[in-house]
């Protein structure tokens, strides 16, 4: 929001000015300040009056007018993931005739994820309200009524029984409706996996400048969450399009261009869900008779407990043989025939984030704060080393051998060669590389095209 300049403080002097001159100067200053303020506040008044109604055609129209008529606007996206809920508050600037730019982002995360409240939905409201308060602090009061507020849930809620997920979303919707922001009947929803991957692709290509520059090569995106994992890239080879299985291609319209993307989300192959599968457990089902889940990916001497999706499992390692080879064999069983391999990924630059980043940082493959580049084989080398040390001594994380082995084989199943370079990052230009920016940005772009036929 543009601020009115501060011209300093008037001081009394002994000079005597004619009354008419003083009065004229006073009127002039008041006029200038009123004129500048009204130029800014006119947008607030008109948009605010129109946006008190429910989200519908009127609200769409007022928000579209606000975006096109003013160079600053905001969007609030809640990411309800399997391990936590995060709020992203985005500030955009859009000079007339130009594409928007992101000028600021505020991010805050809370644990656990919404799915943890499946049996006590009332408890979910406190965390949602705490994150809403963050948005109130970051967005000027006059923008509240025209700032869209959206929550999209990912794999954590996709894995819940339908009725439990519905009740959680209804509670969030109640909290949203009581907020001062612009919300509608579809303000909360479960995001399908493809949209998650596409939105993350938009984020990374928007932040790297690929979407703004026609003809510039785009980059691919790898995201490894707790419940699902996504891969998205823009194919340049006709063979990729022809060989892609049903459901692996999707069309995207952005900046007056249409992209045909390869994008797929693998539900159940996120890191936490994969852990459970490797251990031999079943999602959402406690082990009968309280028996241990035994895995060759754990230290032979390990015995402990692990909580996943509100269920506590007793887990233990098993003796015999080389830990990495045994673990790799088990992981291969879990991944067999579940991942589509594409040859073109060898020739596309890829960014990888979420658990790819966290695991690489935890074992020193990249800088924990800055990220960095590595090759796929680095994960394999780290996995073999950690698994070997676990055979004789404990590690601070009992799952580190399992997780690194899983990532190694997952990347190879996607078709990445061992010498393929991946760029691991949490932020680009100090902005989180999650799907949230892409989702809110795609929404705004779609709204502008809807209200401005010339942009279609």
Short mmCIF file of C-alpha atoms in Angstrom, two decimals:
data_model
loop_
_atom_site.label_atom_id
_atom_site.label_comp_id
_atom_site.label_asym_id
_atom_site.label_seq_id
_atom_site.Cartn_x
_atom_site.Cartn_y
_atom_site.Cartn_z
CA UNK A 1 0.00 0.00 0.00
CA UNK A 2 1.40 3.38 -1.00
CA UNK A 3 2.04 5.61 2.01
CA UNK A 4 1.44 9.36 2.15
CA UNK A 5 4.81 11.12 2.43
CA UNK A 6 5.71 12.75 5.71
CA UNK A 7 6.66 16.37 5.01
CA UNK A 8 7.88 17.12 8.50
CA UNK A 9 6.52 19.14 11.44
CA UNK A 10 5.55 22.81 11.23
CA UNK A 11 7.38 25.00 13.79
CA UNK A 12 6.32 28.38 15.16
CA UNK A 13 8.56 31.34 14.23
CA UNK A 14 8.54 35.05 14.98
CA UNK A 15 7.87 35.94 11.36
CA UNK A 16 4.37 37.39 10.91
CA UNK A 17 2.63 36.18 7.75
CA UNK A 18 -0.53 37.79 6.30
CA UNK A 19 -3.68 35.99 7.43
CA UNK A 20 -4.80 35.39 3.84
CA UNK A 21 -1.51 33.72 2.93
CA UNK A 22 -1.67 31.41 5.97
CA UNK A 23 -5.26 30.46 5.22
CA UNK A 24 -4.45 29.77 1.57
CA UNK A 25 -1.47 27.64 2.47
CA UNK A 26 -3.55 25.65 4.95
CA UNK A 27 -6.27 24.99 2.38
CA UNK A 28 -3.68 23.92 -0.19
CA UNK A 29 -2.00 21.42 2.17
CA UNK A 30 -5.35 19.95 3.19
CA UNK A 31 -6.35 19.61 -0.46
CA UNK A 32 -3.11 17.86 -1.41
CA UNK A 33 -3.37 15.40 1.48
CA UNK A 34 -7.06 14.76 0.77
CA UNK A 35 -6.37 14.22 -2.92
CA UNK A 36 -3.60 11.69 -2.27
CA UNK A 37 -5.55 9.88 0.41
CA UNK A 38 -8.70 9.71 -1.70
CA UNK A 39 -6.78 8.20 -4.61
CA UNK A 40 -5.81 5.36 -2.31
CA UNK A 41 -8.99 5.08 -0.28
CA UNK A 42 -11.38 5.19 -3.23
CA UNK A 43 -10.38 1.63 -4.06
CA UNK A 44 -10.95 0.53 -0.47
CA UNK A 45 -14.40 2.11 -0.24
CA UNK A 46 -15.77 0.79 -3.52
CA UNK A 47 -14.30 -2.71 -3.19
CA UNK A 48 -15.18 -2.98 0.49
CA UNK A 49 -18.82 -2.08 -0.10
CA UNK A 50 -19.16 -4.72 -2.80
CA UNK A 51 -17.40 -7.54 -0.99
CA UNK A 52 -19.57 -7.95 2.06
CA UNK A 53 -21.81 -10.37 0.15
CA UNK A 54 -21.20 -14.07 -0.16
CA UNK A 55 -18.64 -15.29 -2.62
CA UNK A 56 -20.45 -15.25 -5.94
CA UNK A 57 -20.62 -13.20 -9.08
CA UNK A 58 -20.70 -9.89 -7.19
CA UNK A 59 -17.66 -10.76 -5.09
CA UNK A 60 -15.81 -12.08 -8.11
CA UNK A 61 -16.51 -8.83 -9.91
CA UNK A 62 -15.41 -6.59 -7.04
CA UNK A 63 -12.23 -8.54 -6.48
CA UNK A 64 -11.46 -8.59 -10.19
CA UNK A 65 -11.95 -4.82 -10.32
CA UNK A 66 -9.75 -4.36 -7.28
CA UNK A 67 -6.93 -6.37 -8.80
CA UNK A 68 -7.09 -4.57 -12.12
CA UNK A 69 -7.64 -1.13 -10.66
CA UNK A 70 -4.97 -1.08 -7.97
CA UNK A 71 -1.34 -2.06 -8.04
CA UNK A 72 -1.29 -3.80 -4.64
CA UNK A 73 -3.37 -6.81 -3.62
CA UNK A 74 -3.15 -9.78 -1.26
CA UNK A 75 -4.01 -13.47 -1.09
CA UNK A 76 -4.13 -15.91 1.84
CA UNK A 77 -3.53 -19.61 1.26
CA UNK A 78 -3.74 -22.24 4.00
CA UNK A 79 -1.80 -25.42 3.28
CA UNK A 80 -3.30 -28.23 5.36
CA UNK A 81 -0.69 -30.95 4.95
CA UNK A 82 -0.33 -34.35 6.55
CA UNK A 83 2.22 -33.19 9.14
CA UNK A 84 1.23 -29.57 9.73
CA UNK A 85 -0.92 -26.59 8.74
CA UNK A 86 0.75 -23.52 7.23
CA UNK A 87 -0.48 -20.08 6.29
CA UNK A 88 1.02 -18.12 3.41
CA UNK A 89 0.16 -14.43 3.19
CA UNK A 90 1.16 -13.07 -0.20
CA UNK A 91 1.43 -9.45 -1.28
CA UNK A 92 1.45 -8.76 -5.01
CA UNK A 93 2.09 -5.69 -7.12
CA UNK A 94 0.71 -5.34 -10.62
CA UNK A 95 1.54 -2.20 -12.59
CA UNK A 96 -1.02 -1.52 -15.34
CA UNK A 97 -0.45 -3.73 -18.36
CA UNK A 98 2.18 -5.91 -16.69
CA UNK A 99 2.18 -9.32 -15.06
CA UNK A 100 2.00 -9.36 -11.25
CA UNK A 101 5.09 -9.70 -9.12
CA UNK A 102 5.35 -11.05 -5.61
CA UNK A 103 6.55 -8.32 -3.28
CA UNK A 104 6.30 -10.04 0.11
CA UNK A 105 5.40 -13.33 1.75
CA UNK A 106 4.65 -14.12 5.37
CA UNK A 107 4.75 -17.77 6.38
CA UNK A 108 3.92 -19.60 9.59
CA UNK A 109 3.44 -23.30 10.31
CA UNK A 110 1.82 -25.23 13.14
CA UNK A 111 1.94 -28.92 14.02
CA UNK A 112 0.26 -31.38 13.92
CA UNK A 113 -1.74 -31.50 10.69
CA UNK A 114 -5.53 -31.19 10.55
CA UNK A 115 -5.89 -34.95 10.17
CA UNK A 116 -4.64 -35.33 13.75
CA UNK A 117 -7.95 -33.80 14.93
CA UNK A 118 -10.14 -36.26 13.03
CA UNK A 119 -11.73 -37.50 16.26
CA UNK A 120 -11.93 -34.10 17.98
CA UNK A 121 -12.66 -31.46 15.34
CA UNK A 122 -13.26 -28.68 17.88
CA UNK A 123 -9.57 -28.67 18.78
CA UNK A 124 -8.63 -27.82 15.19
CA UNK A 125 -10.18 -24.34 15.45
CA UNK A 126 -7.54 -22.92 17.80
CA UNK A 127 -4.66 -23.45 15.40
CA UNK A 128 -6.62 -22.12 12.42
CA UNK A 129 -7.51 -18.98 14.37
CA UNK A 130 -3.89 -18.48 15.41
CA UNK A 131 -2.81 -18.56 11.76
CA UNK A 132 -5.65 -16.21 10.77
CA UNK A 133 -4.34 -13.72 13.31
CA UNK A 134 -1.02 -13.76 11.44
CA UNK A 135 -2.86 -12.70 8.27
CA UNK A 136 -4.66 -9.91 10.13
CA UNK A 137 -1.35 -8.52 11.35
CA UNK A 138 0.22 -8.59 7.89
CA UNK A 139 -2.63 -7.23 5.74
CA UNK A 140 -3.83 -3.62 6.12
CA UNK A 141 -7.34 -3.39 7.55
CA UNK A 142 -8.78 -1.75 4.43
CA UNK A 143 -7.78 -4.75 2.32
CA UNK A 144 -9.39 -7.43 4.50
CA UNK A 145 -12.76 -7.56 2.77
CA UNK A 146 -11.25 -7.99 -0.71
CA UNK A 147 -8.52 -10.48 0.18
CA UNK A 148 -9.42 -14.06 -0.79
CA UNK A 149 -8.98 -16.65 1.95
CA UNK A 150 -8.61 -20.27 0.89
CA UNK A 151 -7.60 -23.55 2.55
CA UNK A 152 -6.56 -26.56 0.53
CA UNK A 153 -5.88 -29.86 2.23
CA UNK A 154 -3.50 -32.41 0.77
CA UNK A 155 -2.65 -36.06 1.39
CA UNK A 156 -3.36 -36.05 5.13
CA UNK A 157 -7.07 -35.48 4.57
CA UNK A 158 -7.16 -37.45 1.32
CA UNK A 159 -6.19 -40.50 3.38
CA UNK A 160 -8.95 -40.00 5.98
CA UNK A 161 -12.39 -41.62 5.75
CA UNK A 162 -14.72 -39.25 3.89
CA UNK A 163 -16.98 -38.35 6.81
CA UNK A 164 -14.09 -37.46 9.12
CA UNK A 165 -12.48 -35.28 6.47
CA UNK A 166 -15.81 -33.54 5.82
CA UNK A 167 -16.31 -32.66 9.48
CA UNK A 168 -12.83 -31.17 9.73
CA UNK A 169 -13.37 -29.03 6.65
CA UNK A 170 -16.74 -27.85 7.96
CA UNK A 171 -15.13 -26.68 11.20
CA UNK A 172 -12.46 -24.76 9.29
CA UNK A 173 -15.19 -23.23 7.13
CA UNK A 174 -17.01 -21.99 10.22
CA UNK A 175 -13.86 -20.28 11.45
CA UNK A 176 -13.23 -18.77 8.01
CA UNK A 177 -16.80 -17.46 7.70
CA UNK A 178 -16.38 -15.64 11.00
CA UNK A 179 -13.21 -13.93 9.75
CA UNK A 180 -13.15 -10.50 8.07
CA UNK A 181 -11.66 -11.84 4.83
CA UNK A 182 -13.33 -12.69 1.53
CA UNK A 183 -14.53 -16.31 1.71
CA UNK A 184 -17.08 -18.40 -0.12
CA UNK A 185 -18.84 -21.71 -0.03
CA UNK A 186 -15.79 -23.37 -1.60
CA UNK A 187 -13.23 -21.67 0.65
CA UNK A 188 -11.99 -25.02 1.99
CA UNK A 189 -11.44 -28.18 -0.02
CA UNK A 190 -9.27 -31.23 -0.46
CA UNK A 191 -6.79 -30.59 -3.25
CA UNK A 192 -6.34 -33.39 -5.72
CA UNK A 193 -2.78 -34.56 -6.22
CA UNK A 194 -2.45 -33.32 -9.79
CA UNK A 195 -3.44 -29.78 -8.80
CA UNK A 196 -0.87 -29.93 -6.01
CA UNK A 197 1.89 -30.84 -8.44
CA UNK A 198 0.82 -28.26 -11.03
CA UNK A 199 0.61 -25.49 -8.42
CA UNK A 200 4.10 -26.30 -7.17
CA UNK A 201 5.33 -26.22 -10.78
CA UNK A 202 3.78 -22.76 -11.21
CA UNK A 203 5.51 -21.59 -8.02
CA UNK A 204 9.01 -22.65 -8.99
CA UNK A 205 8.70 -21.43 -12.59
CA UNK A 206 7.18 -18.13 -11.50
CA UNK A 207 10.02 -17.56 -9.02
CA UNK A 208 12.72 -18.53 -11.53
CA UNK A 209 11.20 -16.22 -14.17
CA UNK A 210 10.33 -18.97 -16.66
CA UNK A 211 6.64 -18.05 -16.84
CA UNK A 212 7.34 -14.39 -17.54
CA UNK A 213 9.75 -14.96 -20.42
CA UNK A 214 8.26 -16.67 -23.51
CA UNK A 215 10.66 -19.20 -24.96
CA UNK A 216 12.68 -19.60 -21.80
CA UNK A 217 13.15 -23.22 -20.73
CA UNK A 218 10.99 -24.22 -17.78
CA UNK A 219 12.15 -26.36 -14.88
CA UNK A 220 10.66 -29.51 -13.42
CA UNK A 221 9.43 -29.98 -9.88
CA UNK A 222 9.79 -32.83 -7.38
CA UNK A 223 7.89 -32.66 -4.11
CA UNK A 224 8.01 -35.30 -1.40
CA UNK A 225 5.39 -34.76 1.27
CA UNK A 226 4.27 -36.94 4.13
CA UNK A 227 1.39 -38.73 2.41
CA UNK A 228 2.07 -38.21 -1.30
CA UNK A 229 4.79 -37.31 -3.76
CA UNK A 230 4.51 -35.32 -6.99
CA UNK A 231 6.50 -34.95 -10.20
CA UNK A 232 5.66 -32.23 -12.76
CA UNK A 233 7.47 -30.94 -15.85
CA UNK A 234 6.75 -29.51 -19.30
CA UNK A 235 7.53 -32.15 -21.94
CA UNK A 236 9.39 -31.03 -25.04
CA UNK A 237 9.51 -34.47 -26.65
CA UNK A 238 6.46 -35.80 -28.47
CA UNK A 239 7.32 -39.31 -27.35
CA UNK A 240 6.74 -38.31 -23.72
CA UNK A 241 3.24 -37.15 -24.54
CA UNK A 242 2.46 -40.28 -26.52
CA UNK A 243 3.80 -42.69 -23.89
CA UNK A 244 2.25 -41.04 -20.83
CA UNK A 245 -0.41 -43.18 -19.11
CA UNK A 246 -3.95 -41.81 -18.65
CA UNK A 247 -4.14 -39.13 -16.00
CA UNK A 248 -0.48 -38.10 -16.28
CA UNK A 249 -1.04 -35.11 -18.61
CA UNK A 250 -2.90 -31.93 -17.75
CA UNK A 251 -3.49 -28.58 -19.47
CA UNK A 252 -2.66 -25.30 -17.74
CA UNK A 253 -3.40 -21.77 -18.91
CA UNK A 254 -1.21 -18.99 -17.51
CA UNK A 255 -0.17 -15.57 -18.79
CA UNK A 256 -2.18 -16.02 -21.98
CA UNK A 257 -0.32 -19.25 -22.79
CA UNK A 258 -1.37 -22.89 -22.60
CA UNK A 259 0.97 -25.53 -21.20
CA UNK A 260 0.52 -29.27 -21.52
CA UNK A 261 2.20 -30.64 -18.43
CA UNK A 262 3.27 -34.08 -17.35
CA UNK A 263 2.07 -34.17 -13.75
CA UNK A 264 1.19 -36.97 -11.39
CA UNK A 265 0.71 -37.36 -7.66
CA UNK A 266 1.35 -40.70 -6.00
CA UNK A 267 -0.89 -41.02 -2.97
CA UNK A 268 0.62 -43.31 -0.37
CA UNK A 269 4.20 -42.77 -1.56
CA UNK A 270 4.91 -39.71 0.59
CA UNK A 271 7.70 -40.32 3.09
CA UNK A 272 5.53 -41.04 6.16
CA UNK A 273 3.13 -43.30 4.27
CA UNK A 274 6.08 -45.06 2.65
CA UNK A 275 7.61 -45.68 6.07
CA UNK A 276 4.42 -47.43 7.16
CA UNK A 277 4.32 -49.55 4.00
CA UNK A 278 8.00 -50.50 4.36
CA UNK A 279 7.31 -51.50 7.96
CA UNK A 280 4.48 -53.70 6.75
CA UNK A 281 1.64 -51.66 8.22
CA UNK A 282 -1.64 -50.59 6.63
CA UNK A 283 -2.78 -46.96 6.55
CA UNK A 284 -5.35 -46.22 9.26
CA UNK A 285 -5.29 -49.69 10.80
CA UNK A 286 -3.62 -50.51 14.14
CA UNK A 287 -1.63 -53.73 14.34
CA UNK A 288 -3.66 -56.59 15.81
CA UNK A 289 -2.64 -57.88 19.25
CA UNK A 290 -0.11 -55.02 19.58
CA UNK A 291 2.58 -56.94 17.70
CA UNK A 292 5.75 -55.24 16.52
CA UNK A 293 6.22 -54.11 12.94
CA UNK A 294 9.60 -55.56 12.00
CA UNK A 295 11.76 -54.04 9.28
CA UNK A 296 15.19 -54.77 7.77
CA UNK A 297 15.61 -51.00 7.37
CA UNK A 298 15.97 -50.47 11.13
CA UNK A 299 19.02 -51.12 13.27
CA UNK A 300 19.03 -54.81 14.35
CA UNK A 301 19.04 -53.80 18.00
CA UNK A 302 16.34 -51.15 17.70
CA UNK A 303 13.03 -51.39 19.56
CA UNK A 304 10.70 -48.44 19.96
CA UNK A 305 7.41 -46.78 19.08
CA UNK A 306 6.37 -44.60 16.14
CA UNK A 307 3.21 -42.54 15.83
CA UNK A 308 1.63 -41.99 12.44
CA UNK A 309 -1.83 -40.52 11.74
CA UNK A 310 -2.79 -40.79 15.41
CA UNK A 311 -1.87 -44.48 15.62
CA UNK A 312 1.11 -45.64 17.68
CA UNK A 313 3.05 -48.60 16.30
CA UNK A 314 5.62 -50.73 18.07
CA UNK A 315 8.56 -51.21 15.72
CA UNK A 316 11.80 -53.13 15.79
CA UNK A 317 14.73 -54.09 13.59
CA UNK A 318 15.69 -57.55 12.46
CA UNK A 319 19.04 -59.23 12.45
CA UNK A 320 21.08 -60.76 9.62
CA UNK A 321 22.82 -59.46 6.55
CA UNK A 322 23.77 -56.11 5.10
CA UNK A 323 21.30 -53.44 6.20
CA UNK A 324 21.34 -51.44 2.94
CA UNK A 325 20.86 -54.45 0.63
CA UNK A 326 18.05 -55.83 2.78
CA UNK A 327 16.39 -52.44 3.07
CA UNK A 328 16.72 -51.74 -0.66
CA UNK A 329 15.09 -55.08 -1.42
CA UNK A 330 12.15 -54.25 0.85
CA UNK A 331 11.75 -50.73 -0.59
CA UNK A 332 11.81 -52.15 -4.12
CA UNK A 333 8.89 -54.40 -3.18
CA UNK A 334 6.90 -51.38 -1.97
CA UNK A 335 7.64 -49.38 -5.14
CA UNK A 336 7.23 -52.20 -7.65
CA UNK A 337 4.90 -51.26 -10.53
CA UNK A 338 3.72 -48.12 -8.76
CA UNK A 339 5.77 -45.41 -10.48
CA UNK A 340 5.78 -44.44 -14.16
CA UNK A 341 9.26 -43.87 -15.61
CA UNK A 342 9.96 -41.21 -18.25
CA UNK A 343 13.14 -40.87 -20.27
CA UNK A 344 12.80 -37.12 -20.71
CA UNK A 345 13.48 -36.36 -17.04
CA UNK A 346 17.16 -36.94 -17.84
CA UNK A 347 17.20 -33.74 -19.90
CA UNK A 348 15.07 -31.39 -17.76
CA UNK A 349 16.41 -29.26 -14.90
CA UNK A 350 14.60 -30.22 -11.70
CA UNK A 351 14.07 -28.51 -8.37
CA UNK A 352 13.34 -30.80 -5.42
CA UNK A 353 11.99 -29.76 -2.06
CA UNK A 354 10.15 -30.80 1.12
CA UNK A 355 11.53 -34.11 2.46
CA UNK A 356 14.11 -34.32 -0.33
CA UNK A 357 15.59 -31.16 1.15
CA UNK A 358 15.18 -32.17 4.79
CA UNK A 359 16.86 -35.56 4.41
CA UNK A 360 19.74 -34.16 2.35
CA UNK A 361 20.33 -31.44 4.94
CA UNK A 362 20.13 -33.84 7.88
CA UNK A 363 23.07 -35.90 6.61
CA UNK A 364 25.14 -32.98 5.35
CA UNK A 365 24.63 -33.35 1.60
CA UNK A 366 23.52 -29.70 1.37
CA UNK A 367 23.68 -26.65 3.59
CA UNK A 368 20.73 -26.72 5.99
CA UNK A 369 19.97 -23.03 5.46
CA UNK A 370 20.97 -22.36 1.86
CA UNK A 371 20.27 -25.69 0.17
CA UNK A 372 22.41 -26.65 -2.80
CA UNK A 373 22.91 -29.00 -5.73
CA UNK A 374 23.60 -32.71 -5.59
CA UNK A 375 23.41 -35.74 -7.86
CA UNK A 376 21.00 -38.61 -7.34
CA UNK A 377 23.88 -40.92 -6.46
CA UNK A 378 24.66 -38.75 -3.44
CA UNK A 379 21.49 -40.06 -1.79
CA UNK A 380 22.59 -43.62 -2.50
CA UNK A 381 26.11 -43.06 -1.12
CA UNK A 382 24.63 -41.48 2.03
CA UNK A 383 22.14 -44.32 2.42
CA UNK A 384 24.81 -47.00 2.19
CA UNK A 385 27.03 -45.19 4.69
CA UNK A 386 24.27 -44.58 7.24
CA UNK A 387 22.86 -48.11 6.93
CA UNK A 388 26.33 -49.55 7.46
CA UNK A 389 26.88 -47.50 10.62
CA UNK A 390 23.46 -48.55 11.95
CA UNK A 391 24.57 -52.17 11.86
CA UNK A 392 26.92 -51.52 14.79
CA UNK A 393 25.79 -48.30 16.46
CA UNK A 394 22.55 -46.38 17.02
CA UNK A 395 21.69 -43.16 15.19
CA UNK A 396 19.73 -40.12 16.41
CA UNK A 397 17.03 -41.00 13.86
CA UNK A 398 16.09 -44.69 13.60
CA UNK A 399 14.52 -44.07 10.17
CA UNK A 400 17.46 -42.38 8.43
CA UNK A 401 18.62 -45.57 6.66
CA UNK A 402 15.07 -46.34 5.53
CA UNK A 403 14.31 -42.80 4.36
CA UNK A 404 17.52 -42.32 2.37
CA UNK A 405 17.14 -45.73 0.74
CA UNK A 406 13.54 -44.93 -0.16
CA UNK A 407 14.46 -41.59 -1.78
CA UNK A 408 17.31 -43.22 -3.69
CA UNK A 409 15.08 -45.87 -5.24
CA UNK A 410 12.12 -43.53 -5.78
CA UNK A 411 14.25 -41.18 -7.89
CA UNK A 412 15.61 -44.08 -9.89
CA UNK A 413 12.07 -45.37 -10.48
CA UNK A 414 11.12 -41.95 -11.87
CA UNK A 415 13.89 -42.39 -14.43
CA UNK A 416 16.63 -40.18 -13.00
CA UNK A 417 20.16 -41.49 -13.68
CA UNK A 418 22.66 -41.57 -10.83
CA UNK A 419 24.57 -38.59 -12.24
CA UNK A 420 21.48 -36.39 -12.64
CA UNK A 421 21.89 -33.03 -10.87
CA UNK A 422 18.99 -31.87 -8.69
CA UNK A 423 18.58 -28.40 -7.19
CA UNK A 424 17.41 -28.64 -3.60
CA UNK A 425 15.90 -25.53 -2.10
CA UNK A 426 13.36 -24.32 0.43
CA UNK A 427 13.20 -20.81 -0.95
CA UNK A 428 13.80 -18.92 -4.18
CA UNK A 429 14.29 -15.18 -3.72
CA UNK A 430 13.33 -15.73 -0.07
CA UNK A 431 9.94 -17.23 -0.98
CA UNK A 432 8.86 -20.72 0.09
CA UNK A 433 8.88 -23.18 -2.81
CA UNK A 434 5.55 -24.79 -1.98
CA UNK A 435 2.42 -25.22 -4.09
CA UNK A 436 0.66 -22.45 -2.12
CA UNK A 437 1.99 -19.53 -4.19
CA UNK A 438 1.16 -21.28 -7.44
CA UNK A 439 -2.36 -22.09 -6.27
CA UNK A 440 -3.25 -18.53 -5.25
CA UNK A 441 -1.49 -17.07 -8.25
CA UNK A 442 -3.27 -19.38 -10.68
CA UNK A 443 -6.56 -18.43 -9.05
CA UNK A 444 -5.89 -14.72 -9.51
CA UNK A 445 -4.77 -15.23 -13.11
CA UNK A 446 -7.93 -17.23 -13.84
CA UNK A 447 -10.09 -14.53 -12.26
CA UNK A 448 -8.48 -11.83 -14.37
CA UNK A 449 -9.06 -13.86 -17.53
CA UNK A 450 -12.66 -14.52 -16.49
CA UNK A 451 -13.35 -10.82 -16.02
CA UNK A 452 -11.25 -9.59 -18.95
CA UNK A 453 -12.12 -11.44 -22.15
CA UNK A 454 -9.23 -9.70 -23.91
CA UNK A 455 -6.81 -11.67 -21.72
CA UNK A 456 -8.20 -15.04 -22.78
#
